[in-house]
mmCIF file of C-alpha atoms in Angstrom:
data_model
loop_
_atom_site.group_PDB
_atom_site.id
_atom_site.type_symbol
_atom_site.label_atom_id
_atom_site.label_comp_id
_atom_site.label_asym_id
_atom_site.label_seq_id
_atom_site.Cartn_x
_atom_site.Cartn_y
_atom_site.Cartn_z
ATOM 1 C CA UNK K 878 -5.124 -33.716 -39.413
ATOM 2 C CA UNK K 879 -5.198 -32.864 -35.737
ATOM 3 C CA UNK K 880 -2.189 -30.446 -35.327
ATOM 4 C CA UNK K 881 -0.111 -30.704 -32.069
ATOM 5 C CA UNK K 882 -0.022 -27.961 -29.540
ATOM 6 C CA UNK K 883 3.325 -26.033 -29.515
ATOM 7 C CA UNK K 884 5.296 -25.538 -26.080
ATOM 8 C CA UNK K 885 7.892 -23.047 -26.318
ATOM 9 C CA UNK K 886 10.860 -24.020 -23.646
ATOM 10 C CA UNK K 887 12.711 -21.016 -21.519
ATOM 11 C CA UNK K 888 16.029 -20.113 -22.819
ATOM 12 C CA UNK K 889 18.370 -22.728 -22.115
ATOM 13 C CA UNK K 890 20.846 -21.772 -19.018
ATOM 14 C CA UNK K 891 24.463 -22.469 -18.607
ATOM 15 C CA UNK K 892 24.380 -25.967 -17.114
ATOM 16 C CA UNK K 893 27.875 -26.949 -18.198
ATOM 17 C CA UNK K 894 28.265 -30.323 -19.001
ATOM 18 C CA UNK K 895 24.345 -30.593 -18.732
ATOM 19 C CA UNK K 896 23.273 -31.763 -21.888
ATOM 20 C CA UNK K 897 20.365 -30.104 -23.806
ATOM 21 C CA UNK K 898 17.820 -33.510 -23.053
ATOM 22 C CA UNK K 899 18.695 -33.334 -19.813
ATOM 23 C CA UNK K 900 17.382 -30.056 -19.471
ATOM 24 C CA UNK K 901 14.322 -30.570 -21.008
ATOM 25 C CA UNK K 902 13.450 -33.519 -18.850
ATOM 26 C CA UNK K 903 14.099 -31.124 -16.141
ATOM 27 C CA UNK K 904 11.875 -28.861 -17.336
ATOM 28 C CA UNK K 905 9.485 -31.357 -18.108
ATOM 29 C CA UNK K 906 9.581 -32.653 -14.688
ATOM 30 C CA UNK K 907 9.362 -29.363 -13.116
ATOM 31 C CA UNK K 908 6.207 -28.039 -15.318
ATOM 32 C CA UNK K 909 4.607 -31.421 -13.782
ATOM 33 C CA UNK K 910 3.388 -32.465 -10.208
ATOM 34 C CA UNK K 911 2.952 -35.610 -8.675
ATOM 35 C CA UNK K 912 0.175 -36.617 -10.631
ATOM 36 C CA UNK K 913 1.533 -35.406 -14.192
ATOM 37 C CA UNK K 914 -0.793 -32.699 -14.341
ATOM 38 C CA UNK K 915 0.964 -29.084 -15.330
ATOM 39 C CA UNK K 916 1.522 -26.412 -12.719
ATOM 40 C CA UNK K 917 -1.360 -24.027 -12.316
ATOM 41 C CA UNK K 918 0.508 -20.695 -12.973
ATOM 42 C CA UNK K 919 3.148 -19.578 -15.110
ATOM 43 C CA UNK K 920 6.671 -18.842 -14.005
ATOM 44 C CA UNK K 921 7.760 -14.746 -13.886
ATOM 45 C CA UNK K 922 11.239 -13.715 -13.071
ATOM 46 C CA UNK K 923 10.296 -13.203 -9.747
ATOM 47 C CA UNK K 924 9.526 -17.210 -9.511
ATOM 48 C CA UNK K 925 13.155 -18.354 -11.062
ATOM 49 C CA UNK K 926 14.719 -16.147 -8.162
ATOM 50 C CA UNK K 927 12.531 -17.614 -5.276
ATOM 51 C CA UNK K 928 13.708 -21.355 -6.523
ATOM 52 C CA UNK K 929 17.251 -20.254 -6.990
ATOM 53 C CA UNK K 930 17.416 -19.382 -3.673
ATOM 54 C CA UNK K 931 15.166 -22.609 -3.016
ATOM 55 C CA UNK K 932 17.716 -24.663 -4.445
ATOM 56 C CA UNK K 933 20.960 -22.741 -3.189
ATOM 57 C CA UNK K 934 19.986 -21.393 0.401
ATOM 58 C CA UNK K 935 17.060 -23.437 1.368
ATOM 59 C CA UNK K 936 17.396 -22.270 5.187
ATOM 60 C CA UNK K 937 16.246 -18.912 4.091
ATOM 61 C CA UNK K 938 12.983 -17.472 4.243
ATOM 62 C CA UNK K 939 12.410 -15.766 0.820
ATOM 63 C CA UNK K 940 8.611 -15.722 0.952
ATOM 64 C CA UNK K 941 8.868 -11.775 1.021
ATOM 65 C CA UNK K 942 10.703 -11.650 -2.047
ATOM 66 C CA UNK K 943 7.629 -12.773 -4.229
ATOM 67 C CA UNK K 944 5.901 -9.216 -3.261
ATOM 68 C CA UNK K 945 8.258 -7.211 -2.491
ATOM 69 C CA UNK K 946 10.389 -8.138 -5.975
ATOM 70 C CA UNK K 947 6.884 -7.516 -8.204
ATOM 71 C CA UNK K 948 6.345 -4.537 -6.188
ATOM 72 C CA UNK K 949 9.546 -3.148 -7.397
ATOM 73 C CA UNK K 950 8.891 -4.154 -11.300
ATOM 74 C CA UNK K 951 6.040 -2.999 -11.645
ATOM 75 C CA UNK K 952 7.135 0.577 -10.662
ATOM 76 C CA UNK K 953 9.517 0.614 -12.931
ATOM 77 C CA UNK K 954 7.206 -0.359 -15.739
ATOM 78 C CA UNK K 955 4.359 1.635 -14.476
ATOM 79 C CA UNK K 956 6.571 4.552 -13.700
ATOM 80 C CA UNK K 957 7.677 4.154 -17.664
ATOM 81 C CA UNK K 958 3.941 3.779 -19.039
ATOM 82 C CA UNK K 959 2.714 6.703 -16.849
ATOM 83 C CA UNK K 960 5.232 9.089 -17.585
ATOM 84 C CA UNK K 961 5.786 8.455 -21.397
ATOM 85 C CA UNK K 962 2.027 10.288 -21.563
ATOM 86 C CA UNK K 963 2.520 13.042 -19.242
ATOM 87 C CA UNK K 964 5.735 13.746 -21.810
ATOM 88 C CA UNK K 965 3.226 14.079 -24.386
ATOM 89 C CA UNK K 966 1.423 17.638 -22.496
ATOM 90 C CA UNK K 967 5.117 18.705 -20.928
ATOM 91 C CA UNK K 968 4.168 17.576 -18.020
ATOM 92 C CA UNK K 969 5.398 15.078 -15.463
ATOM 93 C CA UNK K 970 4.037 12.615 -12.623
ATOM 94 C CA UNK K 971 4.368 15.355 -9.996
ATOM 95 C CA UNK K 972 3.505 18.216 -11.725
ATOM 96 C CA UNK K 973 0.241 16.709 -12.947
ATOM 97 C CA UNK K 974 -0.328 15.653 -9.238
ATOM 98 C CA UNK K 975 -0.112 19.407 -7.964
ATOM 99 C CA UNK K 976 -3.188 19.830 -11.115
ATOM 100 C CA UNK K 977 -4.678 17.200 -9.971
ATOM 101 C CA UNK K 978 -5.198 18.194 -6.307
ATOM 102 C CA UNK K 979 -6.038 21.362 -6.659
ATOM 103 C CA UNK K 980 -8.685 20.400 -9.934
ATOM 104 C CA UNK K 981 -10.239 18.206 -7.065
ATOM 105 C CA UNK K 982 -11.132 20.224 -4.416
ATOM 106 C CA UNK K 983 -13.531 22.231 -7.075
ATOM 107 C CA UNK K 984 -13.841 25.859 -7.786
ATOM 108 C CA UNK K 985 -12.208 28.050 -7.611
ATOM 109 C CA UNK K 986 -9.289 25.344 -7.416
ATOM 110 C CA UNK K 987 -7.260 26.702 -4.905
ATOM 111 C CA UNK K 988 -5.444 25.992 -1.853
ATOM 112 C CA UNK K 989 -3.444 27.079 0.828
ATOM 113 C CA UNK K 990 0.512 25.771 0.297
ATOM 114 C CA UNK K 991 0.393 24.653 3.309
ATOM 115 C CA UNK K 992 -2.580 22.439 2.766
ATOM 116 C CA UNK K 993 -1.193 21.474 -0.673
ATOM 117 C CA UNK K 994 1.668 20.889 0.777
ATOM 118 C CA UNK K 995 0.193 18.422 3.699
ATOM 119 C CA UNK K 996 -2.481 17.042 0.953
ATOM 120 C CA UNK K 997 0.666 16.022 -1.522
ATOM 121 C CA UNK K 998 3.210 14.649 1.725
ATOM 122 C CA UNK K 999 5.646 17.137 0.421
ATOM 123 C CA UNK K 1000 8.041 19.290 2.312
ATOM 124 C CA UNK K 1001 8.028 23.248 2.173
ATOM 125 C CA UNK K 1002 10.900 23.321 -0.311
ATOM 126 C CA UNK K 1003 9.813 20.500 -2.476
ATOM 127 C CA UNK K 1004 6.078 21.777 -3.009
ATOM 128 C CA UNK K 1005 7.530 25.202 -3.478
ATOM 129 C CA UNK K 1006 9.935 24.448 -6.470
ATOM 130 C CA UNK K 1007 7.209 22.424 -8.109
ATOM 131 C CA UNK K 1008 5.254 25.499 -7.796
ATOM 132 C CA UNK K 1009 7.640 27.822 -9.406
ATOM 133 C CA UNK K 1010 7.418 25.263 -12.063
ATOM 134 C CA UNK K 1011 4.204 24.999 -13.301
ATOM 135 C CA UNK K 1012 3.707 28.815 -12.614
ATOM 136 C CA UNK K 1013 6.576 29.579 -15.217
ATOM 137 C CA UNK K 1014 4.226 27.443 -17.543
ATOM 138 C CA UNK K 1015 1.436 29.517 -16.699
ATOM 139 C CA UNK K 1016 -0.573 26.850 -15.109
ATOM 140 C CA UNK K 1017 -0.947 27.591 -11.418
ATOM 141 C CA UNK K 1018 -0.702 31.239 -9.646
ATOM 142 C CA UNK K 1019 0.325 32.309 -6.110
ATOM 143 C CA UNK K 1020 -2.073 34.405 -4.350
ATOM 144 C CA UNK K 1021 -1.961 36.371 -0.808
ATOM 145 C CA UNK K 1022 -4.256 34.256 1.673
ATOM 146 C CA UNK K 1023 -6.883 36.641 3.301
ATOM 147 C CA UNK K 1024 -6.898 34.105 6.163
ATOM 148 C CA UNK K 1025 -2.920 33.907 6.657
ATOM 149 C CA UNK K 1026 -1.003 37.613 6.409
ATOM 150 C CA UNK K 1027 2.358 35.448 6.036
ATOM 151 C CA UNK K 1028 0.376 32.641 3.672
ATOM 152 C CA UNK K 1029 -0.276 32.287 -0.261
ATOM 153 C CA UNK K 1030 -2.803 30.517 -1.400
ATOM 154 C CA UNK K 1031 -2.265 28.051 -5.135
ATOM 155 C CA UNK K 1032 -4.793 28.293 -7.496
ATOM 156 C CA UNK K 1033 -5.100 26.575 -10.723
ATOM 157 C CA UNK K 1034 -4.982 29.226 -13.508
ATOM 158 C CA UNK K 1035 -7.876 28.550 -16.986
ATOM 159 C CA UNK K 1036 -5.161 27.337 -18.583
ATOM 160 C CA UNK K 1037 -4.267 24.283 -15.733
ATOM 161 C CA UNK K 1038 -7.939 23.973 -15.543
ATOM 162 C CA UNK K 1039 -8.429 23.135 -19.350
ATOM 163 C CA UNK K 1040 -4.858 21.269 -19.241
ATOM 164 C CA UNK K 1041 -5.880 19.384 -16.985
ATOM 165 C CA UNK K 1042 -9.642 18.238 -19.028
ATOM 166 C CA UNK K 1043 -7.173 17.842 -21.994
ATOM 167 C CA UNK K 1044 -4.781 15.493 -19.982
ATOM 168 C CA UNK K 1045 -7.214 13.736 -17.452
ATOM 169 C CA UNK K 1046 -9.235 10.931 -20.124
ATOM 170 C CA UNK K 1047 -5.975 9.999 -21.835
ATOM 171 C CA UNK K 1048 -3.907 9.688 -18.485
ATOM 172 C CA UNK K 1049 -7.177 7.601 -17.019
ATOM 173 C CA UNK K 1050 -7.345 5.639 -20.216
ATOM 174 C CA UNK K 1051 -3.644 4.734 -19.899
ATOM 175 C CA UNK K 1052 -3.949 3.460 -16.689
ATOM 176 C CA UNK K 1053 -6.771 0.881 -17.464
ATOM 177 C CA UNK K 1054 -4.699 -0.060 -20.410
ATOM 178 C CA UNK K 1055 -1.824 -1.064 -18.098
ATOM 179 C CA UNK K 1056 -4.602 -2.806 -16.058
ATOM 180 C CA UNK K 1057 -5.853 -4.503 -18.675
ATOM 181 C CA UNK K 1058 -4.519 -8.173 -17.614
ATOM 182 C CA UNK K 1059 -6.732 -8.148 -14.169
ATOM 183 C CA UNK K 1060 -10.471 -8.433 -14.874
ATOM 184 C CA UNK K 1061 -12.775 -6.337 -12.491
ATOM 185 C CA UNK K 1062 -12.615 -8.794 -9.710
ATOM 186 C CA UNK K 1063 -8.978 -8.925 -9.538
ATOM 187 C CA UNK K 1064 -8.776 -5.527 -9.717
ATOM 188 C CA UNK K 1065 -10.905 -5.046 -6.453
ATOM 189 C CA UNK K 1066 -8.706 -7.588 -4.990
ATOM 190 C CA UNK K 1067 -5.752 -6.629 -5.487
ATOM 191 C CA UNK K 1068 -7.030 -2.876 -4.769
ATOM 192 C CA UNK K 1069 -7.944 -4.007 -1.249
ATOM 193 C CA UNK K 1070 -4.508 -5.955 -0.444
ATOM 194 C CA UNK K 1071 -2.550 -3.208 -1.475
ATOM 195 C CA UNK K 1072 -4.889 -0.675 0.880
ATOM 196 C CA UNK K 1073 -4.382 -2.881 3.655
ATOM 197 C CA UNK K 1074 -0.777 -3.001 3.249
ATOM 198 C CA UNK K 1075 -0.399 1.080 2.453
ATOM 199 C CA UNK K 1076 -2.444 2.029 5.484
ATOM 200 C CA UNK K 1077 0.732 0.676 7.640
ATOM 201 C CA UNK K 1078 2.639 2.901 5.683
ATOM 202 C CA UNK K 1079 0.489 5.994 5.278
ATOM 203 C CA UNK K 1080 -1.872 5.643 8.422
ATOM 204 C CA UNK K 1081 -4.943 7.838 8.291
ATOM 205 C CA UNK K 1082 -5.244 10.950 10.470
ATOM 206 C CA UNK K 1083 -5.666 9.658 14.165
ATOM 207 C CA UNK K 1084 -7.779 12.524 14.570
ATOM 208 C CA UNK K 1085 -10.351 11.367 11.936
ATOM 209 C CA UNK K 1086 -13.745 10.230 13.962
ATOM 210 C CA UNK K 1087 -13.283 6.784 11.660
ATOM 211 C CA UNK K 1088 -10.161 5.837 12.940
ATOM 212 C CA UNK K 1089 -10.097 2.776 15.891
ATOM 213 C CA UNK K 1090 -7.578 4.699 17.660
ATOM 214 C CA UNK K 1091 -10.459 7.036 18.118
ATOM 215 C CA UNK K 1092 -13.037 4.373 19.398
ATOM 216 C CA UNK K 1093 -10.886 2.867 21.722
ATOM 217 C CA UNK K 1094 -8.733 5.552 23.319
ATOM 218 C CA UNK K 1095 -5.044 3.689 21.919
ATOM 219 C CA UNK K 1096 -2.660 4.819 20.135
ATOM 220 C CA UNK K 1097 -1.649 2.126 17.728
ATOM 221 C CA UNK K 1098 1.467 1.230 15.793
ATOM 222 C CA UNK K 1099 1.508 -0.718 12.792
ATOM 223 C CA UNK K 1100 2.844 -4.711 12.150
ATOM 224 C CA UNK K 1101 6.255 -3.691 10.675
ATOM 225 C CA UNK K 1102 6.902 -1.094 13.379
ATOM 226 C CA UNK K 1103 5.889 -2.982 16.336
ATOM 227 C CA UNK K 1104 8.352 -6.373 14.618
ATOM 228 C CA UNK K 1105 10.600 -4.171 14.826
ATOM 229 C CA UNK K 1106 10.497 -2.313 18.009
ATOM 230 C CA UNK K 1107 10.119 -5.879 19.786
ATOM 231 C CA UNK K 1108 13.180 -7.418 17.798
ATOM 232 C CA UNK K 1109 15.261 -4.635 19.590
ATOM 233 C CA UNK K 1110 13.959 -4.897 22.931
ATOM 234 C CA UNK K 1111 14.793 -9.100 22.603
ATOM 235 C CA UNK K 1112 11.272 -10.116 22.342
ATOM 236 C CA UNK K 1113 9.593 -12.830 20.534
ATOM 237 C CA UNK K 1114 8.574 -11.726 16.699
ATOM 238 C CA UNK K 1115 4.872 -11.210 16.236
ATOM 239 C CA UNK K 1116 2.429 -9.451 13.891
ATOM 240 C CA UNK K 1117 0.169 -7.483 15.736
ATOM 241 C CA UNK K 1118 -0.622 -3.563 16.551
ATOM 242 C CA UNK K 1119 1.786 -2.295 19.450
ATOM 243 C CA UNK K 1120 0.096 -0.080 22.075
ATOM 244 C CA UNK K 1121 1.998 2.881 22.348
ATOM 245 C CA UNK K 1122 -0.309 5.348 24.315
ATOM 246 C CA UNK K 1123 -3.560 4.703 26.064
ATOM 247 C CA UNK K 1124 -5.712 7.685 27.307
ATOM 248 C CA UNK K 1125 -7.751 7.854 30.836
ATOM 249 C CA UNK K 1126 -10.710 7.351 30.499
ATOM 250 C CA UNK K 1127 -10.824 5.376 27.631
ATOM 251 C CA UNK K 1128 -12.486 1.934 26.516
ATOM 252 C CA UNK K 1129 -8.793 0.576 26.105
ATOM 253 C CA UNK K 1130 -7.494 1.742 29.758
ATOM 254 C CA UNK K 1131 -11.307 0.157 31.321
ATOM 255 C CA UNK K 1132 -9.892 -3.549 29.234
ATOM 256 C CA UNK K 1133 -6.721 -3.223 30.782
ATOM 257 C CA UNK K 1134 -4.434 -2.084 27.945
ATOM 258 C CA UNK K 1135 -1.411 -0.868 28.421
ATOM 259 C CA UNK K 1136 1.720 0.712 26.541
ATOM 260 C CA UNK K 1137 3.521 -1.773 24.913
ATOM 261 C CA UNK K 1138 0.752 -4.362 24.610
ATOM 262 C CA UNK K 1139 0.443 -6.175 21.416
ATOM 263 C CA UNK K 1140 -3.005 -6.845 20.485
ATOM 264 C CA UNK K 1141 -2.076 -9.934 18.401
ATOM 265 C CA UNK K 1142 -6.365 -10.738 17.928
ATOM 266 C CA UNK K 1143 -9.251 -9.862 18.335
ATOM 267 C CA UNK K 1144 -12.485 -11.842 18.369
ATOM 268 C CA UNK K 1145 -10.741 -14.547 17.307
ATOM 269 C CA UNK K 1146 -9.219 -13.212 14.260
ATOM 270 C CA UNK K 1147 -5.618 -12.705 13.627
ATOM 271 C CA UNK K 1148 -5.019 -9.068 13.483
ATOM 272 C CA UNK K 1149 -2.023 -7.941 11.318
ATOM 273 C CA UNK K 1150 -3.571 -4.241 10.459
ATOM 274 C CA UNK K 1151 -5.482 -1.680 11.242
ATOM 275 C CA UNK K 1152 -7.978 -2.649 8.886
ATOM 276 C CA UNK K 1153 -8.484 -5.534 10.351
ATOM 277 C CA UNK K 1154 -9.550 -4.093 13.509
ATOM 278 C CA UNK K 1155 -11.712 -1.797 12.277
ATOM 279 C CA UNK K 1156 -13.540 -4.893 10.376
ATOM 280 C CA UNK K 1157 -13.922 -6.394 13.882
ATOM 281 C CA UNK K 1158 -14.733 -2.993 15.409
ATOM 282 C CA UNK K 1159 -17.831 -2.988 12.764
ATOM 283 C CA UNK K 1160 -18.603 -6.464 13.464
ATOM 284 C CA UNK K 1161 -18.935 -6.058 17.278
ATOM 285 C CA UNK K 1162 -20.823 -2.657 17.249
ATOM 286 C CA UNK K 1163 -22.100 -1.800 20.644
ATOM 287 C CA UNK K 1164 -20.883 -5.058 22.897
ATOM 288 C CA UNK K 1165 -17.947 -6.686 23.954
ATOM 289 C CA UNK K 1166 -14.912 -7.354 22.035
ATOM 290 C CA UNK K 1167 -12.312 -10.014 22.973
ATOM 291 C CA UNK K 1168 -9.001 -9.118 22.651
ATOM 292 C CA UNK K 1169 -5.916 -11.761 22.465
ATOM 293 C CA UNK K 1170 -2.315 -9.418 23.304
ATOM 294 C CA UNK K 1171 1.093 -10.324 24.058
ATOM 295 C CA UNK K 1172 2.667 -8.284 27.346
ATOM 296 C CA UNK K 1173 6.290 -8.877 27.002
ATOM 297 C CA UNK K 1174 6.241 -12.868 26.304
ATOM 298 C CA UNK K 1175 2.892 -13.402 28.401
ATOM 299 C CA UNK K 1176 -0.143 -13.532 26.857
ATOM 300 C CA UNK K 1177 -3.183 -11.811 28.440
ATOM 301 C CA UNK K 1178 -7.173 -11.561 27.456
ATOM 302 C CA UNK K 1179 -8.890 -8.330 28.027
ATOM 303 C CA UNK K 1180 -12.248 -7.367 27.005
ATOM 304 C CA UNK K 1181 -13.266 -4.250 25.347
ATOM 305 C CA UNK K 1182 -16.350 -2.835 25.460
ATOM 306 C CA UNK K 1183 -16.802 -1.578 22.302
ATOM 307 C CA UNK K 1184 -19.596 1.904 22.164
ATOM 308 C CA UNK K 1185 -21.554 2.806 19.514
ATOM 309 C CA UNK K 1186 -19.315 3.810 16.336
ATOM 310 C CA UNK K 1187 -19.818 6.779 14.695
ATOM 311 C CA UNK K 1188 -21.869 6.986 11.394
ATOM 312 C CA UNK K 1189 -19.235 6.699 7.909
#
């Protein structure tokens, strides 16, 4: 006999007078479109909120709330799966990061503080007690820096180094355990959104020859900053990269940029990041690059002439 496939139903809510078949027809009608066919994902928690708030405040855009919200749960799981290992060598999350730094810059695993400091995005007091740390353990040493009279330098004592080879293939394994869910594709997807969307946050050095500030003499400003920088001066609300310097000479002062242009696209393409502009950067190579920007409420086209880039 052909058995019948099992659906298991969501706890039942407090509807109040709603009775129990009600529900389920609900349910029923909600795990259904228009043609009877079921939804193509599963609900999360995440999902009840957004139609909640649907339901309740329908004015309000709560689009943000389906990243943002994951974002935040999956840090707290992460954060638990992560750590419960490091717990297992005495260690913790930034502890092992200090081994981890200086393990990576090779022998003789050392660094200046200062560099660890800048390489970890930790403040002189921070990066100092986590030092005293892990040298009461014996796993790090402070050295005087023959380059810097008033400088240490942090090296990674034998036994960080072998810690560290003890510590590394189980912390690694964990990690592609809690990944286990995304297949390799996903993984580089979701690897490249969340790039796109830290490089707003944690811009790379301005100074670095790769960086499109470089190529076209700007100084840019992130989506989220430049939102909010025009909200407060009364301005319409647009994605885009704020100009908020622009040398002389430069390819950007030759187009006509100017400070407090937002360079909304380019090429034709929306442009919400830097990454995005350095895609169309790459595209355009030596020629001319079209530029779409917003000048208080006007909008403007310049042209960029775009040199050769320099070699990755």
């Amino acid at each position: 006999m052909k058995r019948s496939k099992k659906v298991s139903l969501p706890a039942v809510p407090d509807t109040g007078s709603r009775t129990l078949s009600s529900y389920i027809d609900a349910f029923r009608h909600e795990q259904t479109g228009q043609q009877g066919s079921v939804t193509r994902h599963l609900r999360d928690h995440t999902d009840w909120i957004l139609e909640g708030w649907a339901h309740e405040r329908p004015d309000l855009d709560v689009s943000s709330v389906a990243i943002i919200n994951r974002l935040v749960l999956l840090q707290s799981y992460l954060h638990a799966e992560i750590g419960a290992v490091f717990e297992r060598f005495g260690l913790t999350g930034p502890s092992f990061a200090v081994i981890t730094t200086l393990r990576r810059v090779g022998a003789p695993y050392q660094l200046s503080q200062r560099a660890l400091m800048d390489a970890l995005q930790l403040t002189s007091g921070t990066i100092s007690v986590r030092i005293d740390r892990l040298m009461q353990d014996g796993l790090v040493e402070r050295l005087p820096d023959p380059n810097d009279q008033r400088g240490v330098l942090v090296r990674l004592t034998e036994k960080g180094t072998k810690l560290f080879d003890q510590v590394a293939p189980v912390h690694l394994a964990n990690e592609d355990r809690l990944l286990s869910a995304l297949n390799a594709e996903q993984r580089e997807q979701l690897s490249s959104l969340l790039r796109i969307l830290l490089l707003s946050f944690d811009p790379l050095d301005s100074e670095d020859p790769q960086h499109p500030s470089r190529w076209i003499g700007a100084s840019l400003a992130p989506a989220h900053v430049a939102r909010h920088i025009r909200r407060s001066a009364g301005l319409t609300d647009a994605p885009g990269l704020l100009v908020q310097a622009v040398a002389i000479p430069s390819p950007a002062s030759e187009a006509g940029l100017q400070e407090g242009d937002l360079i909304v696209s380019a090429g034709g393409t929306e442009i919400r990041s830097i990454d995005c502009l350095h895609q169309k950067l790459l595209t355009v190579q030596s020629g001319i690059l079209s530029l779409e920007v917003l000048r208080g409420t006007d909008h403007h086209v310049l042209y960029l002439q775009v040199s050769e880039l320099p070699s990755t």
